[in-house]
Amino acid sequence: DIVMTQSPLSLPVTPGEPASISCRSSQNLLHTNGYNYLDWYLQKPGQSPQLLIYLGSHRASGVPDRFSGSGSGTDFTLEISRVEAEDVGVYYCMQGLQTPFTFGPGTKVDI
Amino acid sequence: EVQLVESGGGLVQPGGSLRLSCAASGFTFSTYWMHWVRQVPGKGLVWISRIKKDGSDTWYADSVKGRFTISRDNAKNTLYLQMNSLRAEDTAVYYCGRDAAGAGPTIDFWGQGTLVTVSS
């Protein structure tokens, strides 16, 4: 199975300041079609997960442009340009290259 | 508006069975692959199963293979997860999710989840 790791696991943030989360996979997630099969999800307190970024760098519909994803292969980053209070929650990366699809352990972001 | 509503969770004894349902609305259910993902309260997300849009192919995590069966009824816009031989470690919130139908198995919409508790 592909193992996903994230750092940090806990991230205190300040509104208006940038924030960054790293995600690493044990195998290359670059598909032969040129896409990295890496998604980012946010689970806000008491809610279901919601999609933020898909295929490494594509922002999902309705996601504010302060969120961006980058990286390729085994190293990926989620960046928030200016954190807002509503961004608190747990952020997960997930690899979709092969089953079983696997999630990172999550990064808890709080103010 | 896309909606996914899970039901069927509850308390079951070890070794017992339970069938979860996920009622879909707001989109053409029969044209989307679907997933089940679970989460032990306070812990991380674990993918457990996926099914093709016509039900012709399925995939499972090793932890549930042979015990859980994913299926769907496109006429009823409903996804199912039949869970047999349940264990304490199956206790979790179970989410159904819609596959975004893009290049990868991105889950673009999630249900609110249903809690399954396996305990005597």
CSV table of C-alpha atoms in Angstrom, one decimal:
chain,number,residue,atom,x,y,z
A,1,ASP,CA,0.0,0.0,0.0
A,2,ILE,CA,1.1,3.6,-0.6
A,3,VAL,CA,1.9,5.3,2.7
A,4,MET,CA,1.0,9.0,3.0
A,5,THR,CA,2.7,11.2,5.6
A,6,GLN,CA,1.9,14.8,6.5
A,7,SER,CA,3.7,17.5,8.3
A,8,PRO,CA,3.2,19.2,10.6
A,9,LEU,CA,0.4,17.2,12.3
A,10,SER,CA,-0.6,20.3,14.2
A,11,LEU,CA,-0.5,23.9,12.8
A,12,PRO,CA,-1.4,26.9,14.9
A,13,VAL,CA,-2.2,29.8,12.5
A,14,THR,CA,-2.8,33.5,12.7
A,15,PRO,CA,-5.6,35.1,10.6
A,16,GLY,CA,-4.2,37.0,7.7
A,17,GLU,CA,-0.9,35.0,7.7
A,18,PRO,CA,0.1,32.3,5.2
A,19,ALA,CA,0.1,28.6,6.1
A,20,SER,CA,1.6,25.5,4.4
A,21,ILE,CA,1.1,21.8,4.8
A,22,SER,CA,3.4,19.1,3.4
A,23,CYS,CA,2.3,15.7,2.1
A,24,ARG,CA,4.6,13.0,1.0
A,25,SER,CA,3.9,9.6,-0.5
A,26,SER,CA,5.9,6.4,-0.4
A,27,GLN,CA,5.5,6.0,-4.2
A,28,ASN,CA,5.4,8.3,-7.2
A,29,LEU,CA,1.9,9.6,-7.7
A,30,LEU,CA,2.5,10.8,-11.3
A,31,HIS,CA,0.2,8.9,-13.6
A,32,THR,CA,1.2,8.1,-17.2
A,33,ASN,CA,-1.5,10.6,-18.2
A,34,GLY,CA,0.6,13.4,-16.7
A,35,TYR,CA,-1.6,14.0,-13.7
A,36,ASN,CA,-0.5,13.6,-10.1
A,37,TYR,CA,-3.2,11.5,-8.3
A,38,LEU,CA,-3.2,13.5,-5.1
A,39,ASP,CA,-6.2,15.3,-3.6
A,40,TRP,CA,-6.6,17.6,-0.6
A,41,TYR,CA,-9.6,17.6,1.7
A,42,LEU,CA,-10.6,19.7,4.7
A,43,GLN,CA,-12.8,18.4,7.5
A,44,LYS,CA,-14.2,21.3,9.5
A,45,PRO,CA,-15.2,20.6,13.1
A,46,GLY,CA,-18.3,18.5,13.2
A,47,GLN,CA,-18.6,18.2,9.4
A,48,SER,CA,-18.0,15.8,6.6
A,49,PRO,CA,-14.8,16.2,4.6
A,50,GLN,CA,-14.9,18.6,1.6
A,51,LEU,CA,-12.8,18.6,-1.5
A,52,LEU,CA,-10.3,21.4,-1.8
A,53,ILE,CA,-7.7,20.4,-4.4
A,54,TYR,CA,-7.7,17.5,-6.9
A,55,LEU,CA,-5.0,16.1,-9.1
A,56,GLY,CA,-2.3,17.9,-7.1
A,57,SER,CA,-3.1,21.5,-8.1
A,58,HIS,CA,-6.6,21.9,-9.4
A,59,ARG,CA,-8.9,23.9,-7.1
A,60,ALA,CA,-12.3,22.4,-6.7
A,61,SER,CA,-15.4,24.4,-7.6
A,62,GLY,CA,-16.3,27.0,-5.0
A,63,VAL,CA,-12.9,26.8,-3.2
A,64,PRO,CA,-11.5,30.2,-2.5
A,65,ASP,CA,-8.4,31.1,-4.4
A,66,ARG,CA,-6.4,31.6,-1.3
A,67,PHE,CA,-6.0,27.8,-1.4
A,68,SER,CA,-3.4,26.3,-3.8
A,69,GLY,CA,-1.8,23.0,-4.3
A,70,SER,CA,1.6,22.2,-5.8
A,71,GLY,CA,4.1,19.4,-6.1
A,72,SER,CA,4.7,16.3,-8.1
A,73,GLY,CA,5.8,12.8,-7.7
A,74,THR,CA,6.1,12.2,-4.0
A,75,ASP,CA,6.2,15.7,-2.5
A,76,PHE,CA,3.1,17.9,-2.4
A,77,THR,CA,2.2,21.1,-0.6
A,78,LEU,CA,-1.1,22.8,0.3
A,79,GLU,CA,-0.8,26.5,0.8
A,80,ILE,CA,-3.2,29.0,2.2
A,81,SER,CA,-2.1,32.5,1.2
A,82,ARG,CA,-4.0,34.3,4.0
A,83,VAL,CA,-5.7,32.2,6.6
A,84,GLU,CA,-9.2,33.0,7.6
A,85,ALA,CA,-11.0,31.9,10.8
A,86,GLU,CA,-13.2,29.5,8.7
A,87,ASP,CA,-10.2,27.6,7.6
A,88,VAL,CA,-9.8,25.7,10.9
A,89,GLY,CA,-10.1,22.0,10.8
A,90,VAL,CA,-8.2,18.9,9.8
A,91,TYR,CA,-6.6,18.8,6.3
A,92,TYR,CA,-6.0,15.4,4.7
A,93,CYS,CA,-4.1,14.5,1.5
A,94,MET,CA,-5.2,11.3,-0.3
A,95,GLN,CA,-3.5,9.3,-3.0
A,96,GLY,CA,-5.7,8.0,-5.8
A,97,LEU,CA,-3.1,6.2,-7.9
A,98,GLN,CA,-3.8,2.7,-6.7
A,99,THR,CA,-6.2,0.9,-4.5
A,100,PRO,CA,-6.4,0.9,-1.6
A,101,PHE,CA,-6.6,4.7,-1.8
A,102,THR,CA,-4.9,6.0,1.3
A,103,PHE,CA,-5.1,9.2,3.3
A,104,GLY,CA,-2.4,11.0,5.2
A,105,PRO,CA,-2.9,11.2,9.0
A,106,GLY,CA,-4.3,14.7,8.8
A,107,THR,CA,-3.0,18.1,9.9
A,108,LYS,CA,-5.0,19.9,12.5
A,109,VAL,CA,-5.1,23.7,11.8
A,110,ASP,CA,-6.4,26.0,14.5
A,111,ILE,CA,-6.2,29.6,15.4
B,1,GLU,CA,-28.0,20.4,-5.4
B,2,VAL,CA,-26.0,17.2,-4.9
B,3,GLN,CA,-27.1,15.4,-1.8
B,4,LEU,CA,-25.9,12.1,-0.3
B,5,VAL,CA,-27.8,10.8,2.8
B,6,GLU,CA,-26.5,7.8,4.6
B,7,SER,CA,-28.7,5.6,6.8
B,8,GLY,CA,-28.7,2.2,8.5
B,9,GLY,CA,-26.0,2.7,11.1
B,10,GLY,CA,-26.5,1.7,14.7
B,11,LEU,CA,-25.4,-0.7,17.4
B,12,VAL,CA,-24.6,-4.3,16.4
B,13,GLN,CA,-23.0,-7.2,18.2
B,14,PRO,CA,-19.6,-8.6,17.1
B,15,GLY,CA,-20.2,-11.1,14.4
B,16,GLY,CA,-23.4,-9.4,13.3
B,17,SER,CA,-24.5,-7.8,10.1
B,18,LEU,CA,-25.7,-4.4,9.0
B,19,ARG,CA,-26.6,-2.8,5.7
B,20,LEU,CA,-25.9,0.9,5.1
B,21,SER,CA,-27.7,2.9,2.5
B,22,CYS,CA,-26.7,6.1,0.8
B,23,ALA,CA,-29.6,7.9,-1.0
B,24,ALA,CA,-28.3,10.2,-3.8
B,25,SER,CA,-30.1,13.2,-5.3
B,26,GLY,CA,-29.3,16.2,-7.3
B,27,PHE,CA,-27.3,14.4,-10.0
B,28,THR,CA,-27.5,11.5,-12.4
B,29,PHE,CA,-26.5,8.8,-10.0
B,30,SER,CA,-26.1,6.1,-12.7
B,31,THR,CA,-23.3,8.0,-14.4
B,32,TYR,CA,-21.0,8.2,-11.3
B,33,TRP,CA,-18.7,5.8,-9.6
B,34,MET,CA,-19.2,5.8,-5.8
B,35,HIS,CA,-17.1,5.3,-2.7
B,36,TRP,CA,-17.4,4.4,1.0
B,37,VAL,CA,-14.9,5.9,3.5
B,38,ARG,CA,-14.9,5.4,7.2
B,39,GLN,CA,-13.6,7.3,10.2
B,40,VAL,CA,-13.2,6.1,13.7
B,41,PRO,CA,-14.4,9.1,15.9
B,42,GLY,CA,-11.5,11.4,16.5
B,43,LYS,CA,-9.2,9.6,14.1
B,44,GLY,CA,-8.4,9.8,10.4
B,45,LEU,CA,-10.1,8.9,7.2
B,46,VAL,CA,-9.9,5.4,5.7
B,47,TRP,CA,-11.0,4.4,2.3
B,48,ILE,CA,-12.8,1.1,2.2
B,49,SER,CA,-14.6,0.6,-1.1
B,50,ARG,CA,-15.5,1.8,-4.6
B,51,ILE,CA,-18.0,0.7,-7.3
B,52,LYS,CA,-18.3,1.5,-11.0
B,53,LYS,CA,-21.3,3.4,-12.2
B,54,ASP,CA,-23.0,0.2,-13.5
B,55,GLY,CA,-21.9,-1.9,-10.6
B,56,SER,CA,-19.8,-4.1,-12.9
B,57,ASP,CA,-16.6,-3.7,-10.9
B,58,THR,CA,-15.8,-3.2,-7.2
B,59,TRP,CA,-12.7,-2.6,-5.1
B,60,TYR,CA,-12.1,-3.1,-1.4
B,61,ALA,CA,-9.5,-2.4,1.3
B,62,ASP,CA,-8.0,-5.5,2.7
B,63,SER,CA,-9.4,-4.8,6.1
B,64,VAL,CA,-13.0,-5.4,4.8
B,65,LYS,CA,-12.5,-7.7,1.8
B,66,GLY,CA,-14.6,-10.8,2.1
B,67,ARG,CA,-16.8,-9.3,4.8
B,68,PHE,CA,-18.2,-6.2,3.2
B,69,THR,CA,-20.0,-5.9,-0.2
B,70,ILE,CA,-20.6,-2.6,-2.0
B,71,SER,CA,-23.5,-2.5,-4.4
B,72,ARG,CA,-25.9,-0.1,-6.0
B,73,ASP,CA,-29.4,0.2,-7.4
B,74,ASN,CA,-29.4,2.9,-10.1
B,75,ALA,CA,-33.2,2.7,-10.4
B,76,LYS,CA,-33.4,3.8,-6.8
B,77,ASN,CA,-30.4,6.1,-6.8
B,78,THR,CA,-29.0,4.3,-3.8
B,79,LEU,CA,-25.6,3.0,-2.9
B,80,TYR,CA,-25.3,0.1,-0.3
B,81,LEU,CA,-22.7,-1.4,1.9
B,82,GLN,CA,-23.5,-4.8,3.3
B,83,MET,CA,-21.3,-5.4,6.3
B,84,ASN,CA,-21.0,-9.0,7.7
B,85,SER,CA,-18.9,-10.6,10.4
B,86,LEU,CA,-18.6,-7.2,12.1
B,87,ARG,CA,-15.7,-6.6,14.5
B,88,ALA,CA,-15.1,-4.0,17.2
B,89,GLU,CA,-12.6,-2.4,14.9
B,90,ASP,CA,-15.3,-1.7,12.3
B,91,THR,CA,-16.8,0.9,14.7
B,92,ALA,CA,-16.7,4.1,12.8
B,93,VAL,CA,-18.6,6.8,11.0
B,94,TYR,CA,-19.3,5.6,7.5
B,95,TYR,CA,-19.4,8.2,4.7
B,96,CYS,CA,-20.5,7.6,1.1
B,97,GLY,CA,-18.9,9.8,-1.5
B,98,ARG,CA,-19.3,10.6,-5.2
B,99,ASP,CA,-16.4,10.0,-7.5
B,100,ALA,CA,-15.8,13.2,-9.4
B,101,ALA,CA,-15.5,11.3,-12.7
B,102,GLY,CA,-12.3,13.0,-13.6
B,103,ALA,CA,-8.9,11.5,-14.2
B,104,GLY,CA,-8.5,10.2,-10.7
B,105,PRO,CA,-10.8,8.8,-7.9
B,106,THR,CA,-11.4,12.2,-6.4
B,107,ILE,CA,-14.4,12.3,-4.0
B,108,ASP,CA,-16.1,15.6,-4.8
B,109,PHE,CA,-19.2,15.2,-2.6
B,110,TRP,CA,-19.6,13.5,0.8
B,111,GLY,CA,-22.6,12.5,2.8
B,112,GLN,CA,-23.0,13.4,6.4
B,113,GLY,CA,-22.1,10.0,7.6
B,114,THR,CA,-23.7,7.3,9.7
B,115,LEU,CA,-22.3,5.8,12.9
B,116,VAL,CA,-21.8,2.1,13.2
B,117,THR,CA,-21.0,0.8,16.7
B,118,VAL,CA,-19.9,-2.8,17.1
B,119,SER,CA,-20.1,-3.8,20.7
B,120,SER,CA,-21.6,-6.5,23.0
